[in-house]
Tab-separated table of C-alpha atoms in Angstrom:
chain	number	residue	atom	x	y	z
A	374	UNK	CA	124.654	88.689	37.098
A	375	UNK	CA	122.811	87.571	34.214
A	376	UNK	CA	123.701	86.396	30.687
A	377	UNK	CA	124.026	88.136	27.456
A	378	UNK	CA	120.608	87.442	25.909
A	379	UNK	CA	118.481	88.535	29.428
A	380	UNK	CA	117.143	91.879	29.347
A	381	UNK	CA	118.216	92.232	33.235
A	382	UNK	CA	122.158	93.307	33.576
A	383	UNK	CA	121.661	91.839	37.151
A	384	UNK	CA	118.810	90.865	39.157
A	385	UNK	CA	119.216	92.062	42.883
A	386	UNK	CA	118.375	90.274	45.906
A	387	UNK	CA	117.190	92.368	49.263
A	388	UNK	CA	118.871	92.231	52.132
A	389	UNK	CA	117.378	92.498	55.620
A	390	UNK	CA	117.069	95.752	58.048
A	391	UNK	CA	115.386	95.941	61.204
A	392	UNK	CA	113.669	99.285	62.150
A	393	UNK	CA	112.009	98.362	64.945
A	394	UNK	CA	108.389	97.322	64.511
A	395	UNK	CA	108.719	95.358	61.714
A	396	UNK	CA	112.223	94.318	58.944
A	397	UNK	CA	112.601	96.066	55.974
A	398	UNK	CA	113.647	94.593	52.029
A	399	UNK	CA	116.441	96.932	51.208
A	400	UNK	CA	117.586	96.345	47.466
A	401	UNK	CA	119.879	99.771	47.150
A	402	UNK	CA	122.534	100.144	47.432
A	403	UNK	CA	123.527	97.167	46.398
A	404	UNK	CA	126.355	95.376	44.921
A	405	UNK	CA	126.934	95.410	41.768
A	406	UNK	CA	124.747	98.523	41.488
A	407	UNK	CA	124.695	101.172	44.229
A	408	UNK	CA	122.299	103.197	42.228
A	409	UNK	CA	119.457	103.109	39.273
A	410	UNK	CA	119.253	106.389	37.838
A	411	UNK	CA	119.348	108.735	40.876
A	412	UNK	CA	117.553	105.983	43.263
A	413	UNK	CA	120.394	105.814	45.723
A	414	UNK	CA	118.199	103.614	48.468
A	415	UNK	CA	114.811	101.671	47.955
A	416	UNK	CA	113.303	99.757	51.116
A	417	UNK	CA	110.109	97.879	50.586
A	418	UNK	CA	108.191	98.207	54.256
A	419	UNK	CA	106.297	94.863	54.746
A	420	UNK	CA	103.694	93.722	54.708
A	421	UNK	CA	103.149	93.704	58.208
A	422	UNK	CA	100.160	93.574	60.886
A	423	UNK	CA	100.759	95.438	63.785
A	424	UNK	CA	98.898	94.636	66.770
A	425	UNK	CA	96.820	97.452	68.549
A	426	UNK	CA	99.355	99.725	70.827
A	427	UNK	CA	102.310	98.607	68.051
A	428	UNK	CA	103.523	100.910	66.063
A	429	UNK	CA	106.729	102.365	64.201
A	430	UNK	CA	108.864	105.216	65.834
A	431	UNK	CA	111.911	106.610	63.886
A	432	UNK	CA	113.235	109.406	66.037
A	433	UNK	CA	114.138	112.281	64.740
A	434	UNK	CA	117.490	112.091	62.054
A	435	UNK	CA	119.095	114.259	59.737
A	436	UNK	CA	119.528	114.249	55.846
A	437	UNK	CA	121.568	115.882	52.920
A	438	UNK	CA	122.397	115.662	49.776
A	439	UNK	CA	118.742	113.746	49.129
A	440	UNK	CA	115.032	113.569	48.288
A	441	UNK	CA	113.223	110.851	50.547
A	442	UNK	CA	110.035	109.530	48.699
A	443	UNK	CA	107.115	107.698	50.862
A	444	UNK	CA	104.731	105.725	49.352
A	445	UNK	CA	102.164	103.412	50.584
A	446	UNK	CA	100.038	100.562	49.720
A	447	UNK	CA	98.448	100.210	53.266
A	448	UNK	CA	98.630	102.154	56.657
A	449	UNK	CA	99.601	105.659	57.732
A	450	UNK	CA	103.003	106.933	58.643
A	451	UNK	CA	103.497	110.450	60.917
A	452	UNK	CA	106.109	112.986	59.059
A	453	UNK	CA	107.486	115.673	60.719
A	454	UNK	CA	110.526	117.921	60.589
A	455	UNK	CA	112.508	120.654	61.500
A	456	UNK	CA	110.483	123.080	58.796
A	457	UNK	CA	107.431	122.789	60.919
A	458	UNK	CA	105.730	120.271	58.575
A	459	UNK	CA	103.420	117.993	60.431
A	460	UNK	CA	101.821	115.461	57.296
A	461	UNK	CA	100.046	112.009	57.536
A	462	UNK	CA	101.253	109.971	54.675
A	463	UNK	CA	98.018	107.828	53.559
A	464	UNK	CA	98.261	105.177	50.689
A	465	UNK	CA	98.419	106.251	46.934
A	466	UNK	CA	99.368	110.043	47.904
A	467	UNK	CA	103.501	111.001	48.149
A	468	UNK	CA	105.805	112.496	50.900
A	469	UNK	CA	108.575	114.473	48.985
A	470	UNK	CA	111.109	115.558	51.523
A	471	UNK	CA	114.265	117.401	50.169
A	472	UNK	CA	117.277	117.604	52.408
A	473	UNK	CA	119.272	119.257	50.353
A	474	UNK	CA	121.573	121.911	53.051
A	475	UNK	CA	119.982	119.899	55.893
A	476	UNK	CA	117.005	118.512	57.349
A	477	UNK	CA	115.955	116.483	59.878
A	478	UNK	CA	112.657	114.532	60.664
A	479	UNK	CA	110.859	111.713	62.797
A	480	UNK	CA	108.113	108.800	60.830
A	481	UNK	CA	106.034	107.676	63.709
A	482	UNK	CA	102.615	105.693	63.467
A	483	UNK	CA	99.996	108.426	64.382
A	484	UNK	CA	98.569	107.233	67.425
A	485	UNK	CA	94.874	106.778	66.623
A	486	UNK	CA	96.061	104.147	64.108
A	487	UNK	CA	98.466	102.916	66.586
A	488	UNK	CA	95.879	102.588	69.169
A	489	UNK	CA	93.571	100.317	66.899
A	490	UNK	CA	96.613	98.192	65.199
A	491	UNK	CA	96.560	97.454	61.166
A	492	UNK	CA	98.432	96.983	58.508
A	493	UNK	CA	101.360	98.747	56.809
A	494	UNK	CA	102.989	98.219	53.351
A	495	UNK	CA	105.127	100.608	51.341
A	496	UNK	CA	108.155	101.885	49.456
A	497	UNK	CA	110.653	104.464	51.044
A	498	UNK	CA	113.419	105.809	48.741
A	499	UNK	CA	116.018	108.236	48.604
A	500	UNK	CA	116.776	109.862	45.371
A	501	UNK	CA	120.474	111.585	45.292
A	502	UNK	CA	120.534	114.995	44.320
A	503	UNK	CA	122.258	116.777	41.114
A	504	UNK	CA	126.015	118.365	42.679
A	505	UNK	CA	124.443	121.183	42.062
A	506	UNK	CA	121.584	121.199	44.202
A	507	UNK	CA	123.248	119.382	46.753
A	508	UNK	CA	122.877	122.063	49.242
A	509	UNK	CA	119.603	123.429	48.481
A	510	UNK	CA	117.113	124.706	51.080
A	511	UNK	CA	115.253	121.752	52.190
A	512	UNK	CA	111.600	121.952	51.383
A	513	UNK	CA	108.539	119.375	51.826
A	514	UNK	CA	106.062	118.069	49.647
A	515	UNK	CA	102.922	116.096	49.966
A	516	UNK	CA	100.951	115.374	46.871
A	517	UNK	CA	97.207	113.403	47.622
A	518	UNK	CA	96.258	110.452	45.318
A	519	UNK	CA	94.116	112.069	43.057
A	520	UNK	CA	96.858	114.762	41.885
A	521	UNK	CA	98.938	112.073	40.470
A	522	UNK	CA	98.359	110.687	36.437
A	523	UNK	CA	96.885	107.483	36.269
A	524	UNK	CA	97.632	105.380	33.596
A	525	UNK	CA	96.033	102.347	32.331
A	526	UNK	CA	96.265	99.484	29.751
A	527	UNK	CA	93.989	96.446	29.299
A	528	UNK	CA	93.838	94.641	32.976
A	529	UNK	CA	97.574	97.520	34.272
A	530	UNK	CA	96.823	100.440	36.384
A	531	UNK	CA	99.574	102.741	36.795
A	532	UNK	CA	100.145	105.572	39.146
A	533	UNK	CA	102.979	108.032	38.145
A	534	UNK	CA	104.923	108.883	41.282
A	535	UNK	CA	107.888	110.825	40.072
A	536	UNK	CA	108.659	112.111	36.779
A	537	UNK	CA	107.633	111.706	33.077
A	538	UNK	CA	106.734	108.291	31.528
A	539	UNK	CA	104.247	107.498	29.499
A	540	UNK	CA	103.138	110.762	27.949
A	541	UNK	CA	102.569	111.572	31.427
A	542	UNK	CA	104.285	114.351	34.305
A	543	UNK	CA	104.069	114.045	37.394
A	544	UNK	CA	103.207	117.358	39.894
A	545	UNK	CA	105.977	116.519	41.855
A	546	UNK	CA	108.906	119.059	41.787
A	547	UNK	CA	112.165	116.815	40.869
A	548	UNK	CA	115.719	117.408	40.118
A	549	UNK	CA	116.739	115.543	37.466
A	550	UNK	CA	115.749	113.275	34.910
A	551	UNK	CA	113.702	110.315	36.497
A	552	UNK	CA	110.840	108.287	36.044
A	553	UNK	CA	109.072	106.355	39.175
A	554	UNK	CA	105.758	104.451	38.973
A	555	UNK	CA	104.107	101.938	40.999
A	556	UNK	CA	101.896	99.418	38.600
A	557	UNK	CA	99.070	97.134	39.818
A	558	UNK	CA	98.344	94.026	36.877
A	559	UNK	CA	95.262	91.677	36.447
A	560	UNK	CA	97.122	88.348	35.719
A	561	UNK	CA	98.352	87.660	32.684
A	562	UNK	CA	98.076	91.062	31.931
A	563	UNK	CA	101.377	92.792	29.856
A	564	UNK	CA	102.408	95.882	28.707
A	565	UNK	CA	105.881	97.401	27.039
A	566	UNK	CA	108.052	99.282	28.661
A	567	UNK	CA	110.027	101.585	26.390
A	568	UNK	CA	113.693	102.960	27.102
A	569	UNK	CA	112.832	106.391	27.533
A	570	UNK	CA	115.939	106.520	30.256
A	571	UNK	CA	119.273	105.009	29.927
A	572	UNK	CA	118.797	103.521	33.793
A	573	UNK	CA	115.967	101.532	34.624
A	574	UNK	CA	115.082	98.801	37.137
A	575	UNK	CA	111.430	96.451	37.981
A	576	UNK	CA	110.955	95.844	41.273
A	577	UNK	CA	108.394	92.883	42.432
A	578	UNK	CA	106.261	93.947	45.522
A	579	UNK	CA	103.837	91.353	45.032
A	580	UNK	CA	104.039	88.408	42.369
A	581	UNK	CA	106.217	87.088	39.738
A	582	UNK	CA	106.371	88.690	36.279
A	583	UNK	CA	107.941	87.967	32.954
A	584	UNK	CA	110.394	90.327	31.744
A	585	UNK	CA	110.498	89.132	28.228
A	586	UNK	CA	111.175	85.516	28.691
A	587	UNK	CA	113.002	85.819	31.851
A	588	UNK	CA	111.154	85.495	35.409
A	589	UNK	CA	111.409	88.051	37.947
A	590	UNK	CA	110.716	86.592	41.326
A	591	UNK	CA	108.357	88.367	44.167
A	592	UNK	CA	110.488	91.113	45.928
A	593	UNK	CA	113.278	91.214	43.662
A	594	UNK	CA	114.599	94.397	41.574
A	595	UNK	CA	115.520	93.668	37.822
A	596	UNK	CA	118.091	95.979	36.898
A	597	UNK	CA	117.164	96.619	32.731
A	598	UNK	CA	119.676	96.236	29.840
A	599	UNK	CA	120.320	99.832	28.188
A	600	UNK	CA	117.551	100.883	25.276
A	601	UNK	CA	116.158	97.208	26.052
A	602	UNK	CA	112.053	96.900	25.345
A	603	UNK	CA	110.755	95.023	27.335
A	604	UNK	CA	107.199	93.708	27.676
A	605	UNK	CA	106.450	92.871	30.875
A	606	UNK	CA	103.607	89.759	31.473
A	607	UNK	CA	102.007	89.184	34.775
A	608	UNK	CA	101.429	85.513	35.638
A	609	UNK	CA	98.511	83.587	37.018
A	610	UNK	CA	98.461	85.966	39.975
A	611	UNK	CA	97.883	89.525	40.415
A	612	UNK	CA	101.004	91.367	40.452
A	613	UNK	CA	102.529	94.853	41.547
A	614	UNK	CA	105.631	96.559	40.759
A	615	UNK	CA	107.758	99.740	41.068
A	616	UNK	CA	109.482	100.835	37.788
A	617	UNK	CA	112.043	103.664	38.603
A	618	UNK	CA	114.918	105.076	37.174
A	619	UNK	CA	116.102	107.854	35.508
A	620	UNK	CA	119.216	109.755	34.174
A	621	UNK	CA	122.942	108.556	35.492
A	622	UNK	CA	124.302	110.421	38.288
A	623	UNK	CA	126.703	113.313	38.114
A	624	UNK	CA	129.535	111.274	39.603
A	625	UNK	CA	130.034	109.164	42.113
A	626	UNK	CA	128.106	109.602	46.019
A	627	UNK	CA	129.158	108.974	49.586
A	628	UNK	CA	126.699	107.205	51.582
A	629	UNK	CA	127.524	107.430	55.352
A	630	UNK	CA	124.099	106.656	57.532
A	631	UNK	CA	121.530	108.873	56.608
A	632	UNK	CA	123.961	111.441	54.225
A	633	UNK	CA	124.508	110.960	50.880
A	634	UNK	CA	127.253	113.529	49.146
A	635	UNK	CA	129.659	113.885	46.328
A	636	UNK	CA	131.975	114.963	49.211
A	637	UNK	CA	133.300	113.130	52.137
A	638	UNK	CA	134.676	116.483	53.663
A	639	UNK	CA	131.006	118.020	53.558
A	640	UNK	CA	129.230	114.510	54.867
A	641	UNK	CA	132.041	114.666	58.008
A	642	UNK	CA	130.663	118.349	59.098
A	643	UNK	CA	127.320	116.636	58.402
A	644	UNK	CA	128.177	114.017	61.394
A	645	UNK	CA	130.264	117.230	63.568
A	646	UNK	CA	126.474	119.252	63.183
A	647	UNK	CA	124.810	116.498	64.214
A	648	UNK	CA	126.675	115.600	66.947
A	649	UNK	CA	126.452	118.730	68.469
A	650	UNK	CA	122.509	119.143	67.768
A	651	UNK	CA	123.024	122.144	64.846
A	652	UNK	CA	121.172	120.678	62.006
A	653	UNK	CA	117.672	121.906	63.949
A	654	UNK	CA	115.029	120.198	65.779
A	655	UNK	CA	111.514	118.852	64.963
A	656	UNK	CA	109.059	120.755	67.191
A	657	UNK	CA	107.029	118.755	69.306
A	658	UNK	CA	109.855	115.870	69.579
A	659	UNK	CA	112.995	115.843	72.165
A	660	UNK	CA	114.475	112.214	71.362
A	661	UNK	CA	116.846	112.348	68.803
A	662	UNK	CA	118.735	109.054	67.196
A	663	UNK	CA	123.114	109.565	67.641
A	664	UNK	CA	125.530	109.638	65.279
A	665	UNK	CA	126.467	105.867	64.829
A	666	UNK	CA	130.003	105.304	65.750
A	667	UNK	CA	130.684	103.154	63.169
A	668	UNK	CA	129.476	103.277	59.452
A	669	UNK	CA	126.174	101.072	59.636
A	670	UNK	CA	123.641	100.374	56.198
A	671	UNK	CA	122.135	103.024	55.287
A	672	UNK	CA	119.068	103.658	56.604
């Protein structure tokens, strides 16, 4: 935690998960804060080379109660699920997956980019739906680059993911108040960041930025003071972040593997469907990841 006079009510360190090719950052949940806003799960992806015939498979797993948001600074990733959607993710554009009911999908590197090797750098969140859209048809979303507001301020580009900020809305179809935006800075470049929302975090991808006078080391997540401005100043370096955040949750959520509900009786039929292969299948794929036995990090 942080002291009185810092505009950061905590400043979270990542913790390590490995998904195969390459470890992911994973800064939510987190203790003391399990959630910003609706963000229920961030994991920063890299940066990582992978060397030609390398590549990242997630088999096909289920989801409810969420939105999963893909974003990427460099490489491809493969989405597809049980709806039938088939979708290369490329960097700058969004995947917008709701689970809502139930959904389940597979992120694979699509093989002509696995055959040559490259890089691959990105963000992959869940946002936690309202209780009352919890079990909502699951739908799918991609939105290219050039669809979403850019934003810019002497030596800051900024790309509006999710959400209004700035005098700016985003295309993508969202549940709740939130606000998501990934920022590329010049250095020494700054900018204010007003407190539209009552929950807001920075998150450091690449370089070190002052929040006010306070650092904020690469590849941590700066969980903001209530109705604190904040100017943010890049240093000597470029620098890119991830602001995100939003309206509280509706109450308190369950996080068992890859569900997230304000129920534990609905996320145990959750794990029974799964179990016994109800929740649907992504055509084209026949491996499927099992239910863990024991409650592992969310994924």
């Amino acid at each position: 935690m942080t002291g009185s006079s810092s505009p950061f009510l905590a400043v979270l360190k990542p913790h390590l998960s490995d998904i195969g090719a390459f470890t992911v950052q994973r800064s939510l949940p987190s203790l003391p804060f399990k959630t910003v806003g609706p963000f229920i799960f961030f994991d920063h992806m890299g940066p990582a080379t992978l060397a030609p015939g390398q590549g990242m498979d997630v088999r096909p797993h289920p989801h409810i109660g969420l939105a999963t948001v893909t974003y990427l600074f460099d490489g491809e990733i493969w989405h597809r699920d049980s709806l039938g959607s088939d979708q290369r993710i490329t960097p700058g554009a969004v995947n917008w997956m709701t689970a809502g009911r139930g959904i389940v999908h597979s992120e694979r590197t699509p093989p002509d980019v696995r055959a040559r090797g490259g890089d691959v750098h990105g963000i992959q969140t869940w946002v936690a739906l309202p209780q009352a859209d919890e079990e909502t048809a699951p739908t799918f979303a991609h939105h290219d680059a050039a669809s979403l507001p850019d934003i810019f301020e002497p030596g800051v580009h900024m790309r509006l993911i999710l959400g209004k900020a700035f005098g700016e809305t985003s295309p993508v179809k969202v549940f709740s108040p939130i606000f998501y935006l990934a920022v590329d800075m010049a250095p020494c470049a700054a900018f204010v960041l007003p407190p539209e929302y009552p929950e807001r975090a920075v998150y450091t991808v690449q370089g070190e930025v002052m929040v006010n006078d306070e650092t904020l080391p690469e590849q941590r997540m700066g969980v903001l003071a209530p109705e604190a401005q904040v100017r943010i100043v890049a240093g000597d370096k470029p620098a890119r972040l991830m602001l995100l955040g939003g309206a509280p949750l509706d109450g308190d959520r369950f996080i068992f593997w890859n569900f997230v509900s304000s129920s534990r009786e609905r996320i145990e039929r959750a794990k029974a469907a799964w179990s016994a292969q109800e929740m649907g299948k992504v055509p084209g794929e026949t491996e499927w990841i099992p239910l863990p036995e024991r409650k592992p990090p969310a994924r």
